[in-house]
Tab-separated table of C-alpha atoms in Angstrom:
chain	number	residue	atom	x	y	z
A	1	MET	CA	-5.024	14.918	3.229
A	2	ASN	CA	-1.403	13.840	2.741
A	3	SER	CA	-2.117	10.596	4.607
A	4	LEU	CA	-5.105	9.851	2.349
A	5	LEU	CA	-3.031	10.523	-0.767
A	6	ARG	CA	-0.369	8.149	0.539
A	7	LEU	CA	-3.019	5.569	1.438
A	8	GLY	CA	-4.255	5.710	-2.154
A	9	LYS	CA	-0.671	5.728	-3.467
A	10	PHE	CA	-1.182	8.930	-5.439
A	11	SER	CA	2.261	8.645	-7.062
A	12	ILE	CA	1.287	5.252	-8.513
A	13	SER	CA	-2.420	5.897	-9.110
A	14	LEU	CA	-1.751	8.959	-11.276
A	15	PRO	CA	0.414	7.098	-13.840
A	16	VAL	CA	-2.166	4.287	-13.797
A	17	ALA	CA	-4.838	6.865	-14.716
A	18	LEU	CA	-2.578	8.150	-17.485
A	19	THR	CA	-2.484	4.670	-19.017
A	20	GLY	CA	-6.287	4.850	-19.025
A	21	PHE	CA	-5.896	8.142	-20.871
A	22	LEU	CA	-3.573	6.391	-23.334
A	23	GLY	CA	-6.139	3.716	-24.133
A	24	TYR	CA	-8.876	6.294	-24.653
A	25	PHE	CA	-6.663	8.592	-26.721
A	26	ILE	CA	-5.439	5.818	-29.038
A	27	HIS	CA	-9.040	5.023	-29.937
A	28	SER	CA	-10.406	8.552	-29.961
A	29	PRO	CA	-7.718	11.286	-30.030
A	30	GLU	CA	-10.096	14.233	-29.705
A	31	PRO	CA	-10.577	15.533	-26.155
A	32	ALA	CA	-14.096	14.992	-24.870
A	33	ILE	CA	-15.834	14.891	-21.512
A	34	PRO	CA	-15.835	11.045	-21.435
A	35	LEU	CA	-12.029	11.175	-21.660
A	36	TRP	CA	-11.812	13.171	-18.429
A	37	LEU	CA	-14.471	11.020	-16.777
A	38	THR	CA	-12.382	7.971	-17.705
A	39	VAL	CA	-9.093	9.320	-16.406
A	40	THR	CA	-10.658	10.477	-13.140
A	41	GLY	CA	-12.618	7.243	-12.736
A	42	VAL	CA	-9.535	5.077	-13.287
A	43	PHE	CA	-7.570	7.297	-10.881
A	44	LEU	CA	-10.192	6.942	-8.141
A	45	LEU	CA	-10.472	3.176	-8.576
A	46	ALA	CA	-6.678	2.877	-8.490
A	47	MET	CA	-6.635	4.928	-5.277
A	48	ALA	CA	-9.369	2.720	-3.768
A	49	SER	CA	-7.513	-0.460	-4.799
A	50	SER	CA	-4.231	0.744	-3.326
A	51	ALA	CA	-5.928	1.780	-0.109
A	52	LEU	CA	-7.777	-1.528	0.184
A	53	ASN	CA	-4.509	-3.372	-0.397
A	54	GLN	CA	-2.965	-1.417	2.477
A	55	VAL	CA	-5.929	-2.289	4.713
A	56	VAL	CA	-5.508	-5.985	3.926
A	57	GLU	CA	-1.719	-5.868	4.375
A	58	ARG	CA	-1.478	-3.418	7.284
A	59	LYS	CA	-0.027	-6.003	9.702
A	60	THR	CA	2.564	-7.184	7.181
A	61	ASP	CA	3.362	-3.561	6.276
A	62	ALA	CA	4.131	-2.866	9.934
A	63	LEU	CA	6.854	-5.548	9.832
A	64	MET	CA	8.829	-4.069	6.935
A	65	GLU	CA	10.939	-0.929	7.089
A	66	ARG	CA	9.923	0.002	3.539
A	67	THR	CA	6.196	-0.005	4.383
A	68	SER	CA	6.032	0.637	8.129
A	69	SER	CA	5.573	4.381	7.609
A	70	ARG	CA	2.414	3.897	5.538
A	71	PRO	CA	-0.612	5.654	7.064
A	72	LEU	CA	-2.211	2.615	8.746
A	73	PRO	CA	0.824	0.989	10.404
A	74	ALA	CA	2.108	4.439	11.369
A	75	GLY	CA	-1.220	5.254	13.056
A	76	GLU	CA	-1.886	8.332	10.906
A	77	LEU	CA	-5.298	7.001	9.882
A	78	THR	CA	-7.759	4.685	11.572
A	79	LEU	CA	-9.133	1.602	9.877
A	80	SER	CA	-12.536	3.285	9.765
A	81	GLN	CA	-11.137	6.359	7.998
A	82	ALA	CA	-9.380	4.147	5.466
A	83	LEU	CA	-12.550	2.158	4.781
A	84	TRP	CA	-14.578	5.336	4.218
A	85	PHE	CA	-11.938	6.575	1.806
A	86	ILE	CA	-12.053	3.262	-0.080
A	87	VAL	CA	-15.846	3.210	-0.336
A	88	LEU	CA	-16.077	6.831	-1.487
A	89	SER	CA	-13.225	6.527	-3.988
A	90	ALA	CA	-14.524	3.252	-5.440
A	91	LEU	CA	-18.088	4.526	-5.647
A	92	CYS	CA	-17.129	7.832	-7.290
A	93	GLY	CA	-14.714	6.121	-9.691
A	94	THR	CA	-17.341	3.584	-10.731
A	95	VAL	CA	-20.008	6.262	-11.255
A	96	LEU	CA	-17.627	8.319	-13.392
A	97	LEU	CA	-16.799	5.298	-15.556
A	98	LEU	CA	-20.515	4.553	-15.934
A	99	ARG	CA	-21.008	8.146	-17.137
A	100	THR	CA	-18.754	7.485	-20.150
A	101	GLY	CA	-21.746	5.987	-21.912
A	102	SER	CA	-20.997	2.298	-21.465
A	103	TRP	CA	-21.159	-0.099	-18.545
A	104	LEU	CA	-18.049	-1.983	-19.753
A	105	PRO	CA	-15.368	0.454	-18.467
A	106	ALA	CA	-16.927	0.383	-14.986
A	107	ALA	CA	-17.182	-3.414	-15.069
A	108	LEU	CA	-13.533	-3.706	-16.141
A	109	GLY	CA	-12.514	-1.260	-13.408
A	110	LEU	CA	-14.330	-3.224	-10.704
A	111	PHE	CA	-12.943	-6.492	-12.082
A	112	THR	CA	-9.423	-5.050	-11.884
A	113	MET	CA	-9.950	-3.932	-8.302
A	114	ALA	CA	-11.364	-7.342	-7.307
A	115	TRP	CA	-8.540	-9.198	-9.078
A	116	TYR	CA	-5.924	-7.086	-7.294
A	117	ILE	CA	-7.398	-7.694	-3.848
A	118	LEU	CA	-8.836	-11.204	-4.167
A	119	VAL	CA	-6.227	-12.878	-6.395
A	120	TYR	CA	-2.924	-10.998	-6.429
A	121	THR	CA	-2.774	-9.872	-2.793
A	122	PRO	CA	-3.323	-13.350	-1.275
A	123	LEU	CA	-1.001	-14.978	-3.820
A	124	LYS	CA	1.849	-12.681	-2.722
A	125	ARG	CA	1.841	-14.557	0.572
A	126	MET	CA	2.287	-17.879	-1.230
A	127	THR	CA	4.697	-17.294	-4.105
A	128	ALA	CA	6.988	-14.716	-5.661
A	129	PHE	CA	5.418	-15.756	-8.957
A	130	ALA	CA	2.238	-13.910	-7.942
A	131	VAL	CA	3.617	-11.231	-10.237
A	132	PHE	CA	2.181	-13.075	-13.253
A	133	PRO	CA	-1.505	-12.898	-12.287
A	134	GLY	CA	-0.809	-9.598	-10.547
A	135	ALA	CA	0.486	-8.043	-13.750
A	136	LEU	CA	-3.026	-8.232	-15.164
A	137	THR	CA	-3.966	-5.247	-12.995
A	138	GLY	CA	-1.330	-3.111	-14.730
A	139	ALA	CA	-2.605	-4.152	-18.152
A	140	MET	CA	-6.253	-3.241	-17.564
A	141	PRO	CA	-6.333	0.600	-17.375
A	142	PRO	CA	-5.606	1.173	-21.098
A	143	LEU	CA	-8.315	-1.358	-21.901
A	144	ILE	CA	-10.710	0.555	-19.641
A	145	GLY	CA	-9.874	3.771	-21.498
A	146	TRP	CA	-10.226	2.094	-24.881
A	147	THR	CA	-13.687	0.725	-24.061
A	148	ALA	CA	-14.763	4.087	-22.601
A	149	ALA	CA	-13.947	5.604	-26.009
A	150	GLY	CA	-16.178	3.022	-27.684
A	151	GLY	CA	-13.622	0.398	-28.645
A	152	SER	CA	-14.058	-3.343	-28.410
A	153	PRO	CA	-11.900	-4.975	-25.721
A	154	LEU	CA	-10.855	-7.653	-28.218
A	155	GLU	CA	-9.214	-5.389	-30.801
A	156	ARG	CA	-5.604	-6.267	-31.537
A	157	GLU	CA	-4.281	-2.714	-31.120
A	158	ILE	CA	-5.382	-2.326	-27.484
A	159	LEU	CA	-4.504	-5.908	-26.632
A	160	MET	CA	-0.934	-5.188	-27.769
A	161	VAL	CA	-0.740	-2.059	-25.599
A	162	SER	CA	-2.161	-3.955	-22.626
A	163	PHE	CA	0.233	-6.844	-23.197
A	164	PHE	CA	3.185	-4.419	-23.222
A	165	LEU	CA	2.081	-3.057	-19.828
A	166	PHE	CA	1.469	-6.608	-18.576
A	167	VAL	CA	5.055	-7.575	-19.387
A	168	GLY	CA	6.352	-4.317	-17.882
A	169	GLN	CA	5.017	-5.294	-14.457
A	170	MET	CA	7.497	-8.180	-14.154
A	171	PRO	CA	10.745	-6.185	-13.932
A	172	HIS	CA	9.068	-3.681	-11.615
A	173	TYR	CA	8.153	-6.375	-9.096
A	174	TRP	CA	11.415	-8.260	-9.422
A	175	LEU	CA	13.418	-5.068	-8.871
A	176	LEU	CA	11.497	-4.622	-5.618
A	177	LEU	CA	12.418	-8.188	-4.682
A	178	ILE	CA	16.084	-7.566	-5.430
A	179	ARG	CA	16.126	-4.415	-3.331
A	180	TYR	CA	13.789	-5.438	-0.494
A	181	GLY	CA	13.822	-9.250	-0.652
A	182	ARG	CA	15.205	-9.634	2.852
A	183	GLU	CA	12.399	-7.473	4.294
A	184	PHE	CA	9.836	-9.539	2.386
A	185	GLN	CA	11.271	-12.751	3.862
A	186	GLU	CA	11.386	-11.348	7.387
A	187	ALA	CA	7.705	-10.382	7.063
A	188	GLY	CA	6.854	-13.935	5.977
A	189	LEU	CA	6.531	-13.279	2.245
A	190	PRO	CA	8.292	-15.561	-0.263
């Protein structure tokens, strides 16, 4: 179980889910079942995204000291086990977001997952500036929560919250580069 939690980056996925809570709560501050469906759905999609990222980057992860102890390069989990975890987490997370009463939170959640894996992850191999498109994934969870509570994704209030989280991704990534830049270069990342 510990290996699965590490594969899904529990310590990152939980705060991501809490930003989904924030978006929901700003729009509708009274606790309701859709709030908990939203938080759990965002959490499961974040876990699936993190796990899928580790599947895609498992060979690169094995080259860096910082990531070589992750469950796949360390041999704690097989590729098949990781893929089952991803499918189940993504499916359950999507179903929970659909149960909020709108298809939009689930669509935004799947878009975020696809953007993370299909845009950000490959761009990391090409440029350190991948952080800009990658930061979109950190801005989406509050928007998912907001729409699950019935809000429009184009309202200024939630766009400001999402923009704040978008900007906050930059120092996070650049601090990693400052601390682990040499490992990134040795693994072939810019």
